[in-house]
């Protein structure tokens, strides 16, 4: 049964249904005449609703009939006189979205009013496909055709293209095509087509020996706006033989080289050209290719082998080119010598750029620049990019971004600078401060901005990194250090003056020099032999008491005590300091006769210092203090702090004014000095000096 027969069989039922609905509406209208005007309006609205329901029911019957017809053998569905049958506008209404195997041995993937998707097209069913497609002449509703897994001869493939070209199809996609026979010349008729876009993916030519122009000419001269030939290992494409209507060309993932479209004048309407993942090497030749494309706006040359060595020949780009993708190539700093002057959006991601040379690039129209994944060590300035608004510089080698970036680039609205090995230092803190003042122009803040150096701060987000103002302000740091130094010098100077440090330093030096000379003159003497019981230190103002009281009572009394006195025991020719040191070292004890006169004597101070030094160096109890006269604390100079310490910590003998106590004084003094000297020295007891 044909479509016409199905239509005839359902026509009486549809006519009767229409008549009943019409009569019902006439009756309703008659009744509504007696009602108000508002009710008449409501009835008219209901009338149109019923008419719409009638139309839907009618086309539902037609759809079921057409579906039955499409699933019958092609000999019954499309007889030789099918041109007389008005079926070219009937849609394919097979609504099952799942794959379905028809009687034609192909797989129906999608079948709707406007779209048809078939798979598994072979030489066995390709003629039936051509017959089927020939019925969708211009004016039909079918607009989208997709064929997948096509394995046919070259002539059959061209028949499919030719049939599609003269059908109602506007968008033709053909995937995974294998051509099984020799490629020959084909006289393709491009006239009277509804085609707008062609997409060919993964086409494989099994014939190894053929004239390439037989293939390339078919595609180059197509009179459509959009053509894609992708993933097909295509090594070349010739220039169209006449002015081409191509507006968009996509040759993704092929084997195209620098000779493509050289000196081609017939692509003046081309606006978009995608040459991603091919084998282009020379950026200079790419610029020459575009120079004749007067309408070109977008060019994608990413994932090629492009490089530019700064040749003497100047690059020539299409003046209309505003977007250029050069990412994932081998371009270095010299690329800025070969860029379109009117470019607005430039992608140089994943190249080998280490710096942006100043003065080379004058891209006043550039608004968006992508320099991510390069080798940059700092943010580029905007001297050549006065209109720059968006900059991506992620994943470079930036340690401390320059703080003058936002000043030199006032129009920048967004900066992507994350995922760099930031060195957390004062310079970086200045950059963070400037960023906060700029109003949050950093994209990805704060998670993408992390310290890499130093090791102790690795992983710290920049927002959590802080240094004191003193640590980062060099001027403030210098002023503070200078003030502290001055304060320290003042304190040390005061202490030196108050404690008479220079005097002690001078005495230490003299003592060291004396010891060095003594060791140099007598290197074999391992230790000093004691010759005296005591060394007497006193002021010249107290000499009468020493000579009349102290010496006679100690040397001429019991015990045979030998005393070292400077007037009789100092060796002529030696320095006073050396004589003092020798007497102190050769004496078991050192007796200091203290009085206000003593603390005013410079030499007494020397003698006390050297004796005190011996006290600590030999860890001996060799000091005997005799207080001849009381000493008020205010009389003792500041440099006599050792004397103050000794009088505060050690027991001293005070000379009594009463004669009755003198015997006890001398007995205590003799007991403090009591020591047996070597026999050679004992023979001197009782000798008058």
XYZ file of C-alpha atoms in Angstrom:
689
model
C 0.000 0.000 0.000
C 1.400 3.409 -0.994
C 1.376 6.639 0.928
C -1.370 7.863 -1.394
C -3.534 4.807 -0.542
C -3.023 5.337 3.173
C -4.025 8.921 2.804
C -7.174 7.929 0.864
C -8.184 5.378 3.506
C -8.032 7.808 6.368
C -9.568 10.738 4.477
C -13.286 9.706 5.068
C -12.630 9.281 8.787
C -10.907 12.612 9.031
C -13.649 14.296 6.976
C -16.380 12.902 9.248
C -14.497 13.924 12.369
C -14.067 17.406 10.969
C -17.760 17.637 10.108
C -18.849 16.630 13.637
C -16.518 19.160 15.245
C -17.738 21.848 12.816
C -21.425 21.165 13.531
C -20.756 21.238 17.236
C -19.067 24.587 16.972
C -21.911 26.034 14.824
C -24.428 24.931 17.457
C -22.335 26.477 20.188
C -22.066 29.710 18.253
C -25.873 29.795 17.790
C -26.402 29.401 21.498
C -23.840 31.990 22.325
C -25.630 34.514 20.095
C -28.230 34.849 22.835
C -25.507 35.488 25.450
C -23.441 38.541 26.164
C -20.524 39.727 24.024
C -18.016 38.368 26.522
C -19.391 34.853 26.161
C -19.148 35.120 22.342
C -15.459 35.892 22.692
C -14.960 32.811 24.845
C -16.714 30.587 22.315
C -14.560 31.833 19.474
C -11.459 31.015 21.512
C -12.736 27.488 22.132
C -13.479 27.147 18.438
C -9.859 27.770 17.507
C -8.652 25.366 20.181
C -10.790 22.593 18.717
C -9.457 23.373 15.261
C -5.883 22.992 16.542
C -6.718 19.640 18.146
C -8.206 18.526 14.832
C -5.029 19.452 12.963
C -2.840 17.553 15.428
C -4.998 14.443 15.125
C -4.904 14.641 11.353
C -1.114 14.848 11.130
C -0.756 12.051 13.656
C -2.627 9.725 11.282
C -0.457 10.897 8.390
C 2.746 10.307 10.384
C 1.833 6.734 11.227
C 1.133 6.003 7.582
C 4.392 7.553 6.381
C 6.358 5.598 8.960
C 4.935 2.345 7.667
C 5.842 3.365 4.155
C 9.490 4.157 5.039
C 10.043 0.738 6.585
C 8.860 -1.111 3.454
C 11.256 -2.206 0.683
C 12.616 0.617 -1.384
C 11.124 -0.814 -4.602
C 7.620 -0.275 -3.230
C 8.320 3.010 -1.481
C 10.076 4.705 -4.390
C 8.855 3.363 -7.784
C 10.227 4.703 -10.992
C 7.396 7.197 -11.305
C 8.011 8.483 -7.797
C 8.739 11.894 -9.271
C 4.972 12.243 -9.831
C 4.262 11.548 -6.183
C 4.328 14.539 -3.855
C 6.477 13.032 -1.151
C 9.569 15.233 -1.407
C 8.339 17.449 1.438
C 7.317 14.617 3.746
C 9.708 14.275 6.714
C 11.332 11.145 8.048
C 9.288 10.562 11.190
C 11.096 7.575 12.579
C 11.199 8.911 16.154
C 13.070 6.106 17.907
C 16.396 7.630 19.061
C 18.136 4.277 19.549
C 20.133 2.622 16.802
C 17.924 0.666 14.482
C 18.867 -1.570 11.591
C 16.615 -0.977 8.566
C 16.033 -3.149 5.530
C 18.806 -1.179 3.789
C 21.561 -2.675 6.050
C 22.568 0.675 7.467
C 22.137 1.750 11.068
C 19.736 4.582 11.828
C 21.219 6.600 14.688
C 18.910 9.594 14.510
C 15.813 10.237 12.457
C 13.808 13.407 13.028
C 12.056 15.951 10.897
C 15.191 18.034 10.318
C 18.025 15.608 11.065
C 19.071 12.206 9.812
C 22.078 10.222 11.080
C 23.089 6.925 9.467
C 26.000 4.584 9.997
C 27.643 1.655 8.201
C 27.394 2.871 4.618
C 28.986 0.415 2.167
C 29.065 -0.269 -1.554
C 26.124 -2.649 -1.030
C 23.694 -0.005 0.172
C 25.153 3.227 -1.152
C 22.889 3.291 -4.242
C 19.802 2.930 -2.058
C 21.115 5.807 0.069
C 21.543 7.962 -3.035
C 17.985 7.174 -4.113
C 16.686 8.003 -0.641
C 18.562 11.314 -0.475
C 17.462 12.296 -3.972
C 13.883 12.538 -2.732
C 14.812 15.333 -0.296
C 14.954 18.021 -2.921
C 15.108 21.668 -2.091
C 12.082 22.691 -0.090
C 12.114 19.582 2.107
C 12.505 19.908 5.851
C 15.601 17.747 6.179
C 18.575 20.048 6.849
C 21.149 17.986 8.770
C 22.742 14.772 7.503
C 25.404 12.750 9.313
C 27.055 9.667 7.856
C 29.431 7.564 9.955
C 31.658 4.610 9.017
C 31.489 5.036 5.265
C 33.432 2.506 3.177
C 32.671 3.076 -0.496
C 34.394 3.600 -3.817
C 35.479 7.069 -4.910
C 32.734 7.362 -7.517
C 30.064 6.310 -5.003
C 31.402 8.832 -2.469
C 31.165 11.560 -5.086
C 27.620 10.458 -5.911
C 26.683 10.941 -2.272
C 28.232 14.414 -2.257
C 26.578 15.338 -5.534
C 23.163 14.168 -4.331
C 23.516 16.061 -1.069
C 24.565 19.149 -3.013
C 21.248 19.231 -4.861
C 19.058 18.345 -1.868
C 17.541 20.372 0.965
C 20.464 19.470 3.254
C 22.368 22.458 4.603
C 24.761 20.808 7.070
C 26.541 17.616 6.010
C 28.822 15.700 8.411
C 30.708 12.610 7.290
C 32.967 10.737 9.730
C 35.411 7.853 9.355
C 35.457 7.550 5.588
C 37.466 4.866 3.786
C 37.782 5.135 0.018
C 38.387 1.713 -1.510
C 38.984 2.321 -5.224
C 41.089 4.426 -7.591
C 40.623 8.160 -7.410
C 39.581 9.569 -10.756
C 38.506 12.934 -12.040
C 34.895 13.831 -11.273
C 32.884 16.573 -12.907
C 31.195 18.012 -9.819
C 28.147 20.232 -10.311
C 28.091 22.922 -7.601
C 25.019 24.754 -8.930
C 21.695 25.098 -7.139
C 22.777 23.969 -3.677
C 21.361 24.612 -0.219
C 24.591 23.530 1.462
C 26.117 25.845 4.043
C 28.613 23.724 5.956
C 30.566 20.518 5.315
C 32.482 18.548 7.948
C 34.730 15.658 6.940
C 36.655 13.799 9.655
C 39.045 10.877 9.515
C 38.989 10.269 5.770
C 41.380 7.596 4.560
C 42.495 7.194 0.931
C 43.661 3.637 0.266
C 44.884 4.418 -3.249
C 48.545 5.411 -3.165
C 48.884 6.577 -6.795
C 46.504 9.280 -7.960
C 46.435 12.880 -9.052
C 45.962 14.852 -5.851
C 44.236 17.660 -7.683
C 41.354 15.257 -8.385
C 40.590 15.314 -4.655
C 41.708 18.793 -3.672
C 39.881 20.506 -6.542
C 36.557 18.961 -5.485
C 36.846 20.495 -1.997
C 38.649 23.724 -2.916
C 35.908 24.845 -5.312
C 32.950 24.064 -3.038
C 30.530 26.970 -2.953
C 29.756 26.873 0.764
C 30.571 29.164 3.671
C 31.970 26.655 6.153
C 34.192 23.626 5.499
C 36.048 21.358 7.938
C 38.480 18.609 6.959
C 40.011 17.265 10.165
C 42.143 14.325 11.290
C 42.620 13.126 7.724
C 46.418 13.318 7.220
C 45.849 15.796 4.405
C 49.195 17.109 3.139
C 47.980 19.947 0.922
C 45.022 22.007 -0.251
C 45.022 24.014 -3.464
C 43.738 27.524 -3.918
C 40.147 27.798 -5.248
C 39.965 28.337 -9.008
C 37.739 31.398 -8.556
C 36.701 33.764 -5.792
C 35.503 31.435 -3.047
C 32.543 31.999 -0.698
C 34.464 30.292 2.122
C 34.126 32.181 5.388
C 35.304 29.474 7.780
C 37.946 26.817 7.027
C 39.040 24.236 9.593
C 41.933 21.906 8.725
C 42.530 20.573 12.228
C 45.095 17.826 12.791
C 46.436 17.180 9.290
C 49.874 17.240 7.662
C 49.735 20.680 6.062
C 52.979 22.658 5.608
C 54.171 26.173 4.831
C 53.254 25.957 1.129
C 49.513 26.103 1.889
C 47.632 28.939 0.133
C 50.782 30.801 -0.866
C 49.913 33.555 -3.361
C 46.235 32.625 -3.213
C 43.996 35.565 -4.186
C 40.605 33.815 -4.136
C 39.997 33.599 -0.364
C 39.092 37.244 0.055
C 35.895 36.426 1.993
C 37.566 34.047 4.453
C 37.110 35.200 8.072
C 38.206 32.179 10.154
C 41.106 29.831 9.403
C 42.000 26.985 11.805
C 45.287 25.192 11.089
C 45.842 23.666 14.505
C 48.026 20.540 14.853
C 49.733 20.592 11.473
C 53.373 20.855 10.289
C 53.888 24.586 9.783
C 57.389 25.844 10.615
C 57.906 29.399 9.348
C 55.932 32.222 10.940
C 57.112 34.495 8.139
C 55.496 32.282 5.471
C 52.306 32.080 7.513
C 52.131 35.870 7.481
C 52.582 35.893 3.680
C 49.769 33.325 3.393
C 47.343 35.625 5.198
C 48.395 38.823 3.445
C 45.986 38.141 0.538
C 43.062 37.163 2.783
C 41.456 40.577 2.978
C 38.661 39.579 5.391
C 40.543 37.234 7.717
C 39.799 37.957 11.397
C 40.743 34.789 13.292
C 43.746 32.513 12.695
C 44.589 29.451 14.807
C 48.159 28.192 14.311
C 48.494 26.422 17.669
C 50.344 23.128 18.158
C 52.607 23.462 15.135
C 56.393 23.766 14.776
C 56.491 27.515 14.232
C 59.614 29.543 14.911
C 60.896 32.970 13.927
C 64.546 33.986 13.884
C 64.131 37.677 13.195
C 64.706 37.533 9.446
C 65.532 40.669 7.475
C 62.291 40.301 5.511
C 59.365 41.977 7.263
C 56.262 39.939 8.001
C 53.113 40.803 6.062
C 49.856 39.974 7.811
C 46.278 40.577 6.749
C 45.284 44.030 7.968
C 41.909 42.670 9.082
C 43.400 40.003 11.404
C 42.345 40.685 15.034
C 42.706 37.281 16.760
C 45.796 35.083 16.480
C 46.524 31.829 18.332
C 50.232 30.866 18.263
C 50.226 28.706 21.381
C 52.267 25.507 21.747
C 54.946 26.305 19.176
C 58.706 26.988 19.307
C 58.594 30.784 19.286
C 61.142 32.878 21.195
C 61.518 36.595 21.928
C 61.862 37.438 18.230
C 58.174 36.632 17.680
C 57.353 40.206 18.723
C 59.035 41.374 15.512
C 56.487 39.448 13.436
C 52.988 40.161 14.709
C 49.915 41.764 13.080
C 49.743 45.455 13.927
C 45.956 45.447 14.382
C 45.788 42.335 16.543
C 43.392 42.521 19.524
C 43.681 39.035 21.007
C 47.020 37.200 20.974
C 47.756 33.754 22.424
C 51.456 32.888 22.865
C 51.002 30.265 25.548
C 53.491 27.402 25.891
C 56.378 28.765 23.842
C 59.998 29.668 24.646
C 59.656 33.385 25.367
C 61.983 34.681 28.091
C 61.284 38.415 27.798
C 59.182 40.938 25.920
C 61.646 43.228 24.115
C 60.850 46.894 24.538
C 60.463 48.920 21.387
C 59.995 45.949 19.038
C 56.263 45.408 19.399
C 53.921 48.340 18.861
C 50.527 46.686 19.182
C 48.311 49.599 20.118
C 45.093 47.633 19.539
C 46.076 44.595 21.621
C 43.541 44.012 24.415
C 44.184 40.412 25.498
C 47.599 38.720 25.741
C 48.288 35.144 26.873
C 51.930 34.450 27.817
C 51.324 31.513 30.153
C 53.783 28.596 30.321
C 56.809 30.457 28.989
C 60.158 31.429 30.571
C 59.447 34.991 31.667
C 61.192 36.245 34.802
C 59.090 39.386 35.289
C 55.866 41.045 34.231
C 56.090 42.731 30.825
C 55.512 46.443 30.615
C 52.784 48.030 28.516
C 54.899 50.474 26.560
C 53.975 48.680 23.341
C 50.508 47.532 24.471
C 48.713 50.729 25.403
C 45.230 49.154 25.151
C 45.993 45.938 27.063
C 43.124 44.851 29.347
C 43.746 41.143 30.048
C 47.141 39.524 30.644
C 47.814 35.859 31.436
C 51.343 35.148 32.656
C 50.761 32.010 34.718
C 53.306 29.185 35.042
C 56.412 31.183 34.166
C 59.593 31.773 36.215
C 58.563 34.931 38.036
C 60.086 35.216 41.525
C 59.274 38.825 42.416
C 56.892 40.681 40.052
C 57.737 44.328 39.476
C 55.581 46.755 41.423
C 55.318 49.305 38.615
C 53.232 46.989 36.406
C 49.865 48.480 37.332
C 51.263 51.983 36.863
C 52.601 51.212 33.402
C 49.418 49.304 32.470
C 46.542 51.481 33.711
C 43.926 49.848 31.454
C 44.530 46.297 32.652
C 41.336 44.895 34.188
C 42.553 41.390 34.956
C 45.992 39.875 35.553
C 46.500 36.112 35.764
C 49.886 35.638 37.426
C 49.326 32.560 39.588
C 51.286 29.303 39.690
C 54.667 31.038 39.536
C 57.622 30.165 41.864
C 57.215 33.274 44.005
C 60.048 34.275 46.345
C 58.467 35.685 49.480
C 60.522 38.813 50.151
C 60.071 42.522 50.690
C 59.766 43.135 46.949
C 56.944 40.610 46.705
C 55.201 42.218 49.676
C 55.327 45.528 47.825
C 53.642 43.849 44.849
C 50.904 42.447 47.117
C 50.347 45.902 48.590
C 50.053 47.450 45.139
C 47.613 44.713 44.105
C 45.366 45.457 47.069
C 45.374 49.113 46.171
C 44.488 48.298 42.557
C 41.131 46.787 43.544
C 41.646 43.037 43.207
C 42.752 42.670 39.590
C 44.620 39.414 40.270
C 42.685 36.480 38.848
C 42.752 33.340 40.992
C 43.701 35.173 44.193
C 44.619 33.828 46.701
C 44.737 30.069 46.035
C 46.919 30.321 42.913
C 49.519 32.564 44.563
C 51.810 30.513 46.849
C 55.382 31.016 48.112
C 57.977 28.707 46.578
C 61.055 30.271 48.177
C 62.538 30.330 50.770
C 62.224 26.714 51.835
C 60.687 27.580 55.195
C 57.784 29.463 53.588
C 57.047 27.009 50.771
C 53.310 26.448 50.413
C 52.347 29.658 52.237
C 49.724 31.698 50.411
C 50.836 35.227 49.637
C 47.891 36.650 51.540
C 49.331 35.085 54.719
C 52.872 36.363 54.119
C 53.823 39.452 56.110
C 57.074 41.235 56.966
C 57.478 44.167 59.340
C 57.879 47.669 57.990
C 61.322 47.819 59.548
C 62.477 44.708 57.683
C 61.412 46.028 54.278
C 62.061 49.774 54.562
C 65.770 50.213 53.910
C 65.839 53.849 54.957
C 64.022 53.149 58.198
C 66.266 50.158 58.836
C 69.425 52.245 58.330
C 68.163 55.035 60.562
C 67.206 52.556 63.282
C 70.559 50.777 63.043
C 72.380 54.101 63.199
C 70.462 55.202 66.263
C 71.074 51.886 68.006
C 74.766 52.120 67.148
C 74.962 55.629 68.548
C 73.177 54.561 71.729
C 75.467 51.554 72.071
C 78.564 53.684 71.548
C 77.318 56.190 74.097
C 76.621 53.466 76.654
C 79.984 51.795 76.087
C 81.746 55.142 76.271
C 79.998 55.999 79.505
C 80.880 52.634 81.025
C 84.436 52.928 79.843
C 84.772 56.330 81.417
C 82.919 55.370 84.575
C 84.825 52.118 85.060
C 88.090 53.456 83.689
C 88.161 50.714 81.069
C 90.965 52.326 79.024
C 93.176 52.280 82.121
C 92.480 48.583 82.650
C 93.149 47.870 79.005
C 96.415 49.732 79.211
C 97.438 47.852 82.358
C 96.471 44.517 80.820
C 98.617 45.343 77.837
C 101.554 46.254 80.034
C 101.174 43.105 82.084
C 101.037 41.008 78.917
C 104.096 42.671 77.483
C 106.006 42.184 80.746
C 105.105 38.497 80.879
C 106.109 38.051 77.263
C 109.520 39.629 77.821
C 110.086 37.581 80.951
C 109.250 34.390 79.088
C 111.466 35.409 76.189
C 114.444 36.171 78.497
C 114.022 33.067 80.675
C 112.200 30.462 78.567
C 113.442 27.527 80.662
C 111.966 28.781 83.937
C 108.777 26.852 84.400
C 107.585 28.554 87.593
C 108.497 31.561 89.765
C 110.404 30.897 93.049
C 109.014 32.718 96.070
C 111.654 35.046 97.638
C 109.545 37.229 99.911
C 106.838 36.691 102.440
C 104.989 39.780 101.366
C 105.038 42.717 98.991
C 104.087 46.052 100.537
C 101.988 48.531 98.566
C 101.442 51.968 100.108
C 101.233 55.632 99.330
C 104.231 57.882 99.781
C 102.152 59.893 102.220
C 101.993 56.801 104.424
C 105.696 55.947 104.093
C 106.552 57.038 107.662
C 104.144 54.531 109.169
C 105.410 51.756 106.898
C 109.073 52.428 107.659
C 108.668 53.153 111.378
C 105.964 50.665 112.276
C 105.272 48.001 109.680
C 108.734 46.977 108.489
C 110.453 46.992 111.895
C 107.729 44.967 113.578
C 107.614 42.328 110.834
C 111.267 41.944 109.871
C 112.954 42.417 113.276
C 110.451 40.630 115.371
C 109.689 36.968 115.702
C 109.138 34.869 112.611
C 111.819 36.308 110.374
C 109.439 37.795 107.730
C 111.051 39.107 104.557
C 109.290 42.013 102.857
C 109.599 43.366 99.311
C 109.703 47.153 99.299
C 110.021 49.172 96.132
C 112.688 51.455 97.520
C 115.114 48.599 98.205
C 113.995 45.681 96.009
C 113.131 47.223 92.632
C 115.826 46.374 90.028
C 117.354 49.462 88.426
C 116.926 49.615 84.632
C 113.607 47.833 84.564
C 110.324 49.605 84.177
C 108.264 50.322 87.261
C 105.471 48.085 86.034
C 107.888 45.222 85.431
C 109.378 45.656 88.914
C 105.894 45.696 90.477
C 104.929 42.507 88.663
C 108.162 40.768 89.613
C 107.794 41.660 93.292
C 104.192 40.554 93.402
C 104.956 37.249 91.698
C 107.975 36.559 93.948
C 105.983 37.314 97.111
C 103.668 34.922 98.884
C 101.387 37.721 100.036
C 100.630 41.300 99.000
C 99.997 43.808 101.785
C 98.039 46.918 100.867
C 98.128 49.819 103.323
C 94.814 51.522 102.702
C 94.099 55.136 103.392
C 92.640 58.129 101.605
C 96.125 58.719 100.262
C 96.254 55.193 98.806
C 93.183 55.615 96.636
C 94.603 58.822 95.225
C 97.852 57.174 94.108
C 98.129 55.959 90.502
C 100.915 53.502 91.289
C 98.991 52.030 94.194
C 96.209 51.370 91.746
C 98.636 49.560 89.442
C 99.896 47.415 92.278
C 96.369 46.547 93.407
C 95.366 45.625 89.847
C 98.331 43.286 89.320
C 97.862 41.668 92.718
C 94.200 41.168 92.028
C 95.077 39.631 88.671
C 97.344 37.153 90.449
C 94.541 36.392 92.889
C 92.309 35.206 90.069
C 94.927 33.692 87.783
C 96.479 31.509 90.501
C 93.315 31.096 92.547
C 95.266 31.972 95.718
C 94.428 33.864 98.880
C 97.350 36.296 98.644
C 95.819 39.690 99.492
C 96.119 41.307 102.941
C 94.319 44.613 103.425
C 95.389 46.991 106.249
C 93.100 49.929 106.821
C 95.421 52.577 108.155
C 92.824 55.327 108.116
C 89.084 55.162 107.444
C 88.206 55.779 103.777
C 84.869 57.513 103.078
C 83.076 55.847 100.111
C 82.826 59.107 98.191
C 86.625 59.457 98.268
C 87.203 56.183 96.399
C 87.307 56.873 92.617
C 85.045 54.885 90.311
C 87.959 52.996 88.825
C 88.648 51.495 92.258
C 85.576 49.271 91.956
C 87.816 46.280 92.624
C 88.947 47.826 95.898
C 85.343 48.405 96.848
C 84.543 44.797 96.044
C 87.517 43.536 98.061
C 86.664 45.627 101.112
C 83.051 44.475 100.897
C 83.858 40.760 100.584
C 87.212 40.236 102.328
C 88.291 40.673 105.962
C 90.825 43.449 106.474
C 93.000 44.510 109.438
C 92.333 47.932 110.843
C 95.242 49.798 112.539
C 94.130 50.495 116.105
C 94.710 53.926 117.627
C 95.141 52.486 121.115
C 98.661 51.242 121.835
C 97.321 48.421 123.945
C 95.920 46.791 120.842
C 99.035 47.061 118.711
C 100.439 43.712 119.906
C 97.244 41.899 118.816
C 97.392 43.672 115.442
C 100.928 42.503 114.771
C 100.126 38.985 115.912
C 97.205 38.758 113.503
C 99.290 40.177 110.662
C 102.124 37.698 111.327
C 99.612 34.869 111.376
C 98.243 35.963 107.966
C 101.749 36.073 106.472
C 103.011 32.869 108.076
C 104.746 30.698 105.468
C 108.062 28.863 105.211
C 110.254 30.112 102.384
C 113.129 28.052 100.838
C 116.203 27.712 103.091
C 118.339 29.860 100.860
C 116.078 32.744 101.600
C 115.757 32.046 105.287
C 119.438 32.946 105.851
C 118.538 36.535 105.174
C 116.402 36.753 108.327
C 117.640 39.334 110.693
C 119.824 41.098 108.071
C 119.534 44.799 107.995
C 118.568 46.143 104.580
